[in-house]
Amino acid sequence: MSVFSGKHILLGVTGSIAGYKSADLASKLAQAGAQVDVILTGAGEKFVTPLTFQSVTGRRAYTDQDLWGNEAHVLHVSFGKTADLFVIAPCTADTIAKLAHGLADNLLTVTALAATCPLLIAPAMDGGMFDHPATQENLSKLRERGVIVVGPAEGHLASGLKGTGRMIEPAEILGHIRIALGKKGILAGKKVLVTAGGTQEALDPVRVITNHSSGKQGYALAQAALDSGADVCLITAPTALTPPVGARLVKVNSAQEMLNAVLAEQADALIMAAAAADFRPKTMATDKMKKRDGVPQIELEAAPDILKTVAGSGSGAKRFRVVVGFAAESRDLLENAAEKLQSKQLDFIAANDISAKDAGFAVDTNRVTLLFPDGTKEVLPLTGKEKVAEKIIEHTSRLLE
Ligand code: PMT
């Protein structure tokens, strides 16, 4: 189940040009399965209309007119009690000051005072206003009270100046919202190490031996672990993907570098989704190999087996309490995966059928069977890589209990 499903999110929108980006945020939240109720301040309404938010959330948006309407006395209290998270994006210097001092002169700030759920704000203002000691003091006060402050970013501002004051992008705010919603999840307090992508083994300064791994399955695992409240370290071979917000990223190229990075970490669980090389060139040419020298004969040697090295460190000295592997197989899927489960001493393995175009490398979907050392198995028919990730995280959490 997604971290958003069944979650009630209040989205406050204050008076900033960044308000137009909040419509995108509201839309993303609603599409992800959250119930989104929007409250606009008077200034917020000047930049973007309630109708915009109603259109993307499918629910009516509230304004200060509702403060004096029939349901006003229940509205802010009920919102304050039922919401899982209150997000104010964009949040102006004025609203930050009101929140810091407990002022309640509009529906948004009245609701913020009544709310018992966590509050996340995404400041947006001109650079000078953000740097002003009053704003900085107000933000410190809010942080001390446990308010989650995300951004602002540096860049081009509405004033035409450059500085720190831009609201961070909706996709990034969404990542912070996921972390806030997942905080008490099934992996709260646990550290999870995930590897992703295809390693690159250099032939010379220009050429590499690699594979088709896009990193999608590994990144989905890192996101699912974050959604479950884990502290996540993502060791990644080169990919074109944007890393999940909140994951600590360690970038590597070769299988040897991935092994070194894994050995430098200690975690409750290791999930090896990376397609690490089995073979690498015995030597790397220091200069670019020249065509005029003819077709080179490249001698290969075994690359270090990361999982075997980790498993080989002995159960007493184990760095990881749970170790999960993958087996990408184009034939004899279950037999080959069962052999890897045993030889790599894993807690379970995801047997990854890569014989069809819709599963395995580079696509968004996957077809996997989870195999356990006691002989039990769970078949996951074709589904999104994020669903495969959620299942693997569920089993990892169960084994960590
Ligand atoms: O990245 P995507 O495009 O989303 O594709 C996902 C995936 C197909 C790469 C992924 O789902 C997957 O199957 N990953 C494992 C690929 C692989 O290398 O499988 P393998 O059967 O060769 O290796 C078995 C296990 O040993 C794997 O967990 C692997 O990470 C690990 N290994 C492999 C080589 C090596 N030198 N050291 C290792 O630890």
Short mmCIF file of C-alpha atoms and ligand atoms in Angstrom, two decimals:
data_model
loop_
_atom_site.label_atom_id
_atom_site.label_comp_id
_atom_site.label_asym_id
_atom_site.label_seq_id
_atom_site.Cartn_x
_atom_site.Cartn_y
_atom_site.Cartn_z
CA MET A 1 0.00 0.00 0.00
CA SER A 2 1.36 3.44 -0.93
CA VAL A 3 2.44 5.78 1.86
CA PHE A 4 -0.29 8.20 0.66
CA SER A 5 -3.29 5.86 0.56
CA GLY A 6 -5.94 6.78 3.07
CA LYS A 7 -3.89 9.75 4.30
CA HIS A 8 -5.60 13.11 4.91
CA ILE A 9 -3.37 16.02 3.95
CA LEU A 10 -4.20 19.67 4.56
CA LEU A 11 -2.50 21.90 2.03
CA GLY A 12 -2.23 25.57 2.98
CA VAL A 13 -1.48 28.04 0.17
CA THR A 14 -0.33 31.57 1.04
CA GLY A 15 0.37 34.64 -1.09
CA SER A 16 3.32 33.90 -3.33
CA ILE A 17 3.78 33.42 -7.05
CA ALA A 18 4.97 29.89 -6.16
CA GLY A 19 1.26 29.19 -5.49
CA TYR A 20 0.89 28.01 -9.08
CA LYS A 21 3.31 25.18 -8.33
CA SER A 22 1.11 24.11 -5.41
CA ALA A 23 -1.62 23.14 -7.85
CA ASP A 24 0.85 20.60 -9.24
CA LEU A 25 1.67 19.45 -5.69
CA ALA A 26 -2.05 19.07 -4.86
CA SER A 27 -2.57 17.12 -8.08
CA LYS A 28 0.39 14.79 -7.39
CA LEU A 29 -0.87 14.13 -3.84
CA ALA A 30 -4.41 13.39 -5.00
CA GLN A 31 -3.16 11.10 -7.78
CA ALA A 32 -1.03 9.23 -5.25
CA GLY A 33 -4.16 8.41 -3.25
CA ALA A 34 -4.24 11.08 -0.52
CA GLN A 35 -7.34 13.01 0.47
CA VAL A 36 -6.27 16.62 -0.02
CA ASP A 37 -8.10 19.58 1.53
CA VAL A 38 -6.78 22.97 0.46
CA ILE A 39 -6.98 26.19 2.48
CA LEU A 40 -6.02 29.44 0.75
CA THR A 41 -5.27 32.71 2.50
CA GLY A 42 -6.66 35.94 1.01
CA ALA A 43 -3.27 36.69 -0.53
CA GLY A 44 -2.99 33.11 -1.77
CA GLU A 45 -6.30 33.54 -3.64
CA LYS A 46 -4.83 36.51 -5.50
CA PHE A 47 -2.27 34.25 -7.19
CA VAL A 48 -4.32 31.10 -7.78
CA THR A 49 -8.03 30.38 -7.44
CA PRO A 50 -9.86 27.84 -5.25
CA LEU A 51 -11.33 26.42 -8.46
CA THR A 52 -7.84 25.39 -9.62
CA PHE A 53 -7.39 23.28 -6.50
CA GLN A 54 -10.95 21.91 -6.63
CA SER A 55 -10.27 20.77 -10.17
CA VAL A 56 -7.15 18.81 -9.24
CA THR A 57 -8.25 17.41 -5.86
CA GLY A 58 -11.92 16.77 -6.64
CA ARG A 59 -12.77 18.42 -3.30
CA ARG A 60 -13.85 21.97 -2.51
CA ALA A 61 -11.06 24.34 -1.52
CA TYR A 62 -11.52 26.58 1.53
CA THR A 63 -10.93 30.32 1.87
CA ASP A 64 -11.35 32.97 4.56
CA GLN A 65 -15.01 33.27 3.58
CA ASP A 66 -15.46 29.86 5.19
CA LEU A 67 -14.06 31.23 8.45
CA TRP A 68 -17.31 33.16 8.88
CA GLY A 69 -19.56 30.48 7.37
CA ASN A 70 -21.79 27.94 9.15
CA GLU A 71 -19.20 25.20 9.52
CA ALA A 72 -16.34 27.49 10.51
CA HIS A 73 -16.33 26.55 14.19
CA VAL A 74 -16.08 22.87 13.34
CA LEU A 75 -14.04 23.25 10.19
CA HIS A 76 -10.69 24.23 11.66
CA VAL A 77 -11.07 21.91 14.65
CA SER A 78 -12.08 18.90 12.55
CA PHE A 79 -9.35 19.57 9.99
CA GLY A 80 -6.88 19.93 12.84
CA LYS A 81 -7.90 16.59 14.30
CA THR A 82 -8.34 14.44 11.19
CA ALA A 83 -5.32 15.53 9.17
CA ASP A 84 -2.26 13.26 9.08
CA LEU A 85 -0.10 16.16 7.94
CA PHE A 86 -0.48 19.91 7.46
CA VAL A 87 1.63 21.22 4.58
CA ILE A 88 1.93 24.96 3.90
CA ALA A 89 3.45 25.49 0.45
CA PRO A 90 4.24 28.19 -0.40
CA CYS A 91 4.65 29.65 3.08
CA THR A 92 5.34 33.41 3.10
CA ALA A 93 7.41 35.36 5.64
CA ASP A 94 4.13 36.80 6.96
CA THR A 95 2.59 33.36 7.61
CA ILE A 96 5.87 32.10 9.10
CA ALA A 97 5.75 35.06 11.54
CA LYS A 98 2.11 34.34 12.42
CA LEU A 99 2.85 30.65 13.02
CA ALA A 100 5.86 31.48 15.17
CA HIS A 101 3.82 33.83 17.36
CA GLY A 102 0.59 31.83 17.46
CA LEU A 103 -1.47 34.45 15.62
CA ALA A 104 -4.73 33.19 14.20
CA ASP A 105 -6.36 35.80 12.00
CA ASN A 106 -7.40 33.68 9.01
CA LEU A 107 -8.69 30.15 8.36
CA LEU A 108 -5.20 28.81 7.62
CA THR A 109 -3.56 30.10 10.82
CA VAL A 110 -6.61 29.25 12.99
CA THR A 111 -6.40 25.68 11.65
CA ALA A 112 -2.62 25.58 12.25
CA LEU A 113 -3.24 26.45 15.93
CA ALA A 114 -5.90 23.76 16.26
CA ALA A 115 -3.92 21.09 14.39
CA THR A 116 -2.36 18.24 16.35
CA CYS A 117 -0.66 16.64 13.32
CA PRO A 118 2.91 17.41 12.15
CA LEU A 119 3.38 20.66 10.21
CA LEU A 120 5.63 20.94 7.14
CA ILE A 121 6.31 24.32 5.55
CA ALA A 122 7.99 25.25 2.26
CA PRO A 123 9.05 28.91 2.57
CA ALA A 124 8.88 31.18 -0.49
CA MET A 125 9.89 34.85 -0.46
CA ASP A 126 12.45 37.31 -1.71
CA GLY A 127 16.05 36.69 -0.65
CA GLY A 128 16.27 39.75 1.58
CA MET A 129 13.09 38.78 3.43
CA PHE A 130 14.39 35.26 3.98
CA ASP A 131 17.76 36.51 5.26
CA HIS A 132 16.12 39.07 7.59
CA PRO A 133 16.87 38.27 11.26
CA ALA A 134 13.14 38.35 12.06
CA THR A 135 12.37 35.59 9.53
CA GLN A 136 15.41 33.57 10.62
CA GLU A 137 14.38 33.85 14.28
CA ASN A 138 10.82 32.82 13.44
CA LEU A 139 12.05 29.83 11.47
CA SER A 140 14.35 28.75 14.33
CA LYS A 141 11.41 28.98 16.71
CA LEU A 142 9.29 26.80 14.42
CA ARG A 143 12.08 24.24 13.95
CA GLU A 144 12.51 24.03 17.75
CA ARG A 145 8.81 23.24 17.98
CA GLY A 146 9.26 20.34 15.56
CA VAL A 147 7.97 22.04 12.43
CA ILE A 148 9.58 20.53 9.32
CA VAL A 149 11.04 23.32 7.18
CA VAL A 150 11.95 22.32 3.61
CA GLY A 151 13.88 24.77 1.45
CA PRO A 152 13.89 27.46 0.23
CA ALA A 153 16.28 27.00 -2.69
CA GLU A 154 18.70 29.39 -4.24
CA GLY A 155 18.00 30.83 -7.69
CA HIS A 156 16.08 33.35 -9.73
CA LEU A 157 13.45 35.16 -7.61
CA ALA A 158 10.21 36.90 -8.68
CA SER A 159 11.85 40.26 -7.87
CA GLY A 160 14.35 39.63 -10.66
CA LEU A 161 17.12 39.20 -8.13
CA LYS A 162 19.04 36.03 -7.38
CA GLY A 163 19.21 34.64 -3.86
CA THR A 164 17.76 32.12 -1.41
CA GLY A 165 13.98 32.27 -1.34
CA ARG A 166 12.58 30.07 -4.13
CA MET A 167 10.11 27.44 -3.00
CA ILE A 168 11.60 24.02 -3.67
CA GLU A 169 9.99 22.06 -6.52
CA PRO A 170 6.75 20.09 -5.94
CA ALA A 171 8.49 16.74 -6.60
CA GLU A 172 10.99 17.52 -3.84
CA ILE A 173 8.25 18.67 -1.43
CA LEU A 174 6.47 15.40 -2.21
CA GLY A 175 9.60 13.49 -1.16
CA HIS A 176 9.68 15.34 2.19
CA ILE A 177 5.95 14.65 2.66
CA ARG A 178 6.62 10.91 2.11
CA ILE A 179 9.27 10.98 4.84
CA ALA A 180 6.93 12.79 7.25
CA LEU A 181 4.09 10.33 6.56
CA GLY A 182 6.32 7.27 6.82
CA LYS A 183 8.08 8.28 10.04
CA LYS A 184 6.28 5.71 12.20
CA GLY A 185 6.31 3.02 9.50
CA ILE A 186 7.33 -0.63 9.81
CA LEU A 187 11.04 0.18 9.47
CA ALA A 188 11.12 3.16 11.85
CA GLY A 189 14.47 3.24 13.66
CA LYS A 190 16.03 0.77 11.20
CA LYS A 191 18.85 1.38 8.76
CA VAL A 192 18.59 -0.13 5.28
CA LEU A 193 21.35 -0.31 2.67
CA VAL A 194 20.21 -0.67 -0.94
CA THR A 195 22.39 -1.13 -4.04
CA ALA A 196 21.18 -0.16 -7.50
CA GLY A 197 22.22 0.09 -11.14
CA GLY A 198 24.71 -1.66 -13.37
CA THR A 199 28.37 -1.36 -12.47
CA GLN A 200 30.89 -0.18 -15.06
CA GLU A 201 34.21 -1.96 -15.51
CA ALA A 202 36.73 0.21 -17.33
CA LEU A 203 38.64 -1.10 -20.35
CA ASP A 204 40.45 2.18 -20.90
CA PRO A 205 39.73 5.83 -19.96
CA VAL A 206 36.86 5.87 -22.49
CA ARG A 207 35.24 2.43 -22.64
CA VAL A 208 33.45 0.31 -20.06
CA ILE A 209 31.82 -3.12 -19.79
CA THR A 210 28.36 -2.67 -18.26
CA ASN A 211 24.78 -4.00 -18.49
CA HIS A 212 21.22 -2.77 -19.04
CA SER A 213 20.31 -2.07 -15.41
CA SER A 214 18.62 1.35 -15.14
CA GLY A 215 18.56 1.38 -11.33
CA LYS A 216 14.74 1.58 -11.30
CA GLN A 217 14.21 -1.49 -9.09
CA GLY A 218 16.89 -0.42 -6.60
CA TYR A 219 15.63 3.17 -6.43
CA ALA A 220 12.08 1.89 -5.89
CA LEU A 221 13.41 -0.21 -2.99
CA ALA A 222 15.15 2.81 -1.47
CA GLN A 223 11.90 4.81 -1.77
CA ALA A 224 9.82 2.00 -0.24
CA ALA A 225 12.26 1.76 2.69
CA LEU A 226 12.05 5.55 3.22
CA ASP A 227 8.23 5.35 3.05
CA SER A 228 8.44 2.78 5.85
CA GLY A 229 10.45 5.09 8.09
CA ALA A 230 13.93 3.64 7.51
CA ASP A 231 17.19 5.54 7.45
CA VAL A 232 18.33 4.70 3.91
CA CYS A 233 21.73 4.60 2.27
CA LEU A 234 21.61 4.04 -1.50
CA ILE A 235 24.80 2.81 -3.12
CA THR A 236 24.34 3.48 -6.79
CA ALA A 237 26.15 2.73 -10.01
CA PRO A 238 25.68 5.44 -12.68
CA THR A 239 21.98 5.95 -13.61
CA ALA A 240 19.84 8.68 -15.15
CA LEU A 241 17.42 8.63 -12.18
CA THR A 242 16.70 11.30 -9.57
CA PRO A 243 17.48 9.81 -6.17
CA PRO A 244 14.65 9.62 -3.63
CA VAL A 245 14.53 12.58 -1.22
CA GLY A 246 16.04 11.60 2.12
CA ALA A 247 18.31 8.77 0.93
CA ARG A 248 22.03 9.15 1.58
CA LEU A 249 23.64 8.60 -1.79
CA VAL A 250 26.98 6.87 -2.37
CA LYS A 251 28.03 6.91 -6.03
CA VAL A 252 30.23 4.13 -7.38
CA ASN A 253 31.32 2.83 -10.77
CA SER A 254 32.81 -0.65 -10.53
CA ALA A 255 31.90 -3.82 -8.60
CA GLN A 256 35.06 -3.30 -6.52
CA GLU A 257 33.93 0.23 -5.58
CA MET A 258 30.46 -1.11 -4.75
CA LEU A 259 32.02 -3.78 -2.53
CA ASN A 260 34.17 -1.16 -0.75
CA ALA A 261 31.09 1.05 -0.24
CA VAL A 262 29.04 -1.85 1.14
CA LEU A 263 31.85 -2.84 3.51
CA ALA A 264 32.07 0.77 4.76
CA GLU A 265 28.45 0.61 5.97
CA GLN A 266 26.66 -1.12 8.80
CA ALA A 267 22.89 -1.54 8.60
CA ASP A 268 20.00 -3.68 9.77
CA ALA A 269 19.37 -4.88 6.23
CA LEU A 270 21.22 -5.05 2.92
CA ILE A 271 19.17 -5.36 -0.27
CA MET A 272 21.33 -6.03 -3.34
CA ALA A 273 19.29 -5.03 -6.39
CA ALA A 274 22.35 -3.85 -8.31
CA ALA A 275 23.52 -5.71 -11.38
CA ALA A 276 27.15 -5.88 -10.32
CA ALA A 277 29.64 -7.24 -12.84
CA ASP A 278 30.67 -10.89 -12.64
CA PHE A 279 33.67 -10.29 -14.90
CA ARG A 280 35.99 -7.35 -15.40
CA PRO A 281 39.03 -6.63 -17.59
CA LYS A 282 42.17 -7.99 -15.97
CA THR A 283 43.92 -4.70 -16.66
CA MET A 284 42.73 -1.24 -17.61
CA ALA A 285 44.70 0.46 -20.41
CA THR A 286 46.05 3.78 -19.17
CA ASP A 287 45.55 5.42 -22.57
CA LYS A 288 42.66 5.13 -25.01
CA MET A 289 43.02 1.97 -27.09
CA LYS A 290 43.66 2.93 -30.72
CA LYS A 291 41.88 1.44 -33.72
CA ARG A 292 45.10 1.53 -35.67
CA ASP A 293 46.62 -1.00 -33.22
CA GLY A 294 44.04 -3.60 -34.35
CA VAL A 295 41.23 -5.38 -32.45
CA PRO A 296 42.42 -5.83 -28.85
CA GLN A 297 42.34 -9.16 -27.04
CA ILE A 298 40.76 -8.40 -23.67
CA GLU A 299 41.46 -10.80 -20.86
CA LEU A 300 38.76 -10.94 -18.18
CA GLU A 301 38.92 -11.97 -14.54
CA ALA A 302 36.26 -12.51 -11.88
CA ALA A 303 34.96 -9.34 -10.22
CA PRO A 304 34.51 -9.58 -6.44
CA ASP A 305 31.21 -11.17 -5.43
CA ILE A 306 29.78 -8.61 -3.01
CA LEU A 307 27.12 -10.82 -1.43
CA LYS A 308 29.55 -13.74 -0.94
CA THR A 309 32.07 -11.39 0.69
CA VAL A 310 29.44 -10.07 3.09
CA ALA A 311 28.03 -13.51 3.86
CA GLY A 312 31.59 -14.76 4.32
CA SER A 313 32.22 -12.33 7.17
CA GLY A 314 30.61 -14.93 9.47
CA SER A 315 27.31 -14.74 11.32
CA GLY A 316 28.87 -13.46 14.58
CA ALA A 317 30.58 -10.57 12.85
CA LYS A 318 27.68 -9.89 10.48
CA ARG A 319 27.33 -6.30 9.36
CA PHE A 320 23.72 -6.85 8.35
CA ARG A 321 20.99 -8.73 10.21
CA VAL A 322 19.04 -9.43 7.02
CA VAL A 323 20.59 -9.85 3.56
CA VAL A 324 18.38 -9.93 0.47
CA GLY A 325 19.58 -10.71 -3.04
CA PHE A 326 18.16 -10.77 -6.54
CA ALA A 327 18.74 -13.33 -9.27
CA ALA A 328 18.26 -12.06 -12.81
CA GLU A 329 17.67 -15.19 -14.86
CA SER A 330 16.68 -15.80 -18.47
CA ARG A 331 16.12 -19.56 -17.95
CA ASP A 332 15.79 -22.15 -15.13
CA LEU A 333 14.68 -19.24 -12.95
CA LEU A 334 13.80 -21.01 -9.72
CA GLU A 335 16.65 -23.58 -9.83
CA ASN A 336 19.29 -20.89 -10.42
CA ALA A 337 17.80 -18.55 -7.84
CA ALA A 338 17.61 -21.33 -5.24
CA GLU A 339 21.29 -22.09 -5.83
CA LYS A 340 22.20 -18.39 -5.30
CA LEU A 341 19.99 -18.19 -2.19
CA GLN A 342 22.01 -21.01 -0.68
CA SER A 343 25.53 -20.20 -1.95
CA LYS A 344 25.24 -16.51 -1.02
CA GLN A 345 23.68 -17.38 2.39
CA LEU A 346 20.76 -15.01 1.90
CA ASP A 347 17.68 -14.50 4.07
CA PHE A 348 15.63 -14.48 0.88
CA ILE A 349 16.09 -13.89 -2.84
CA ALA A 350 13.95 -12.24 -5.52
CA ALA A 351 14.08 -14.57 -8.52
CA ASN A 352 13.76 -12.09 -11.36
CA ASP A 353 12.39 -13.50 -14.61
CA ILE A 354 14.07 -11.47 -17.36
CA SER A 355 12.91 -13.68 -20.25
CA ALA A 356 10.11 -11.28 -21.31
CA LYS A 357 10.41 -7.65 -22.43
CA ASP A 358 8.03 -6.35 -19.73
CA ALA A 359 10.18 -7.43 -16.76
CA GLY A 360 13.72 -7.05 -15.47
CA PHE A 361 16.14 -4.55 -16.94
CA ALA A 362 15.15 -0.92 -17.68
CA VAL A 363 11.34 -1.26 -17.75
CA ASP A 364 8.90 -0.01 -15.08
CA THR A 365 7.38 -3.42 -14.37
CA ASN A 366 8.82 -6.63 -12.99
CA ARG A 367 8.00 -10.32 -12.53
CA VAL A 368 9.51 -11.82 -9.42
CA THR A 369 9.23 -14.88 -7.17
CA LEU A 370 10.50 -14.55 -3.61
CA LEU A 371 12.29 -17.67 -2.37
CA PHE A 372 13.01 -18.35 1.31
CA PRO A 373 15.54 -20.78 2.85
CA ASP A 374 12.74 -22.97 4.32
CA GLY A 375 11.53 -23.70 0.78
CA THR A 376 8.51 -21.38 0.87
CA LYS A 377 7.95 -18.99 -2.00
CA GLU A 378 5.73 -16.06 -2.96
CA VAL A 379 4.94 -15.42 -6.60
CA LEU A 380 4.52 -11.76 -7.61
CA PRO A 381 2.94 -11.69 -11.07
CA LEU A 382 3.77 -8.79 -13.41
CA THR A 383 3.46 -5.55 -11.44
CA GLY A 384 5.11 -2.13 -10.98
CA LYS A 385 8.65 -2.12 -9.56
CA GLU A 386 7.36 -0.02 -6.63
CA LYS A 387 4.92 -2.84 -5.71
CA VAL A 388 7.75 -5.40 -5.87
CA ALA A 389 9.75 -3.07 -3.62
CA GLU A 390 6.91 -2.72 -1.09
CA LYS A 391 6.63 -6.53 -0.84
CA ILE A 392 10.38 -6.96 -0.32
CA ILE A 393 10.34 -4.25 2.36
CA GLU A 394 7.41 -5.98 4.12
CA HIS A 395 9.34 -9.28 4.28
CA THR A 396 12.55 -7.50 5.35
CA SER A 397 10.70 -5.78 8.19
CA ARG A 398 9.10 -9.09 9.28
CA LEU A 399 12.54 -10.74 9.41
CA LEU A 400 13.94 -7.84 11.45
CA GLU A 401 11.22 -8.14 14.09
O1 PMT B 1 17.89 -1.67 -12.59
P1 PMT B 1 16.64 -2.10 -13.36
O2 PMT B 1 16.67 -1.67 -14.79
O3 PMT B 1 15.38 -1.68 -12.65
O4 PMT B 1 16.62 -3.69 -13.40
C1 PMT B 1 16.43 -4.41 -12.21
C2 PMT B 1 17.35 -5.65 -12.15
C3 PMT B 1 16.96 -6.64 -13.22
C4 PMT B 1 18.81 -5.24 -12.31
C5 PMT B 1 17.15 -6.24 -10.71
O5 PMT B 1 15.81 -6.53 -10.49
C6 PMT B 1 17.96 -7.51 -10.51
O6 PMT B 1 17.57 -8.60 -10.84
N1 PMT B 1 19.17 -7.33 -9.93
C7 PMT B 1 20.19 -8.35 -9.79
C8 PMT B 1 20.93 -8.51 -11.10
C9 PMT B 1 22.08 -9.50 -11.00
O7 PMT B 1 23.19 -9.10 -11.07
O8 PMT B 1 21.70 -10.71 -10.76
P2 PMT B 1 22.76 -11.97 -10.58
O9 PMT B 1 21.91 -13.16 -10.63
O10 PMT B 1 23.88 -11.85 -11.55
O11 PMT B 1 23.35 -11.76 -9.12
C10 PMT B 1 22.80 -12.38 -7.97
C11 PMT B 1 22.94 -11.49 -6.78
O12 PMT B 1 24.33 -11.31 -6.49
C12 PMT B 1 22.37 -10.10 -6.97
O13 PMT B 1 21.71 -9.70 -5.78
C13 PMT B 1 23.59 -9.25 -7.24
O14 PMT B 1 23.40 -7.90 -6.77
C14 PMT B 1 24.66 -9.95 -6.44
N2 PMT B 1 26.01 -9.80 -7.03
C15 PMT B 1 26.24 -9.99 -8.35
C16 PMT B 1 27.52 -9.82 -8.84
C17 PMT B 1 28.55 -9.47 -7.94
N3 PMT B 1 29.78 -9.28 -8.40
N4 PMT B 1 28.31 -9.33 -6.64
C18 PMT B 1 27.05 -9.51 -6.15
O15 PMT B 1 26.83 -9.39 -4.95
#
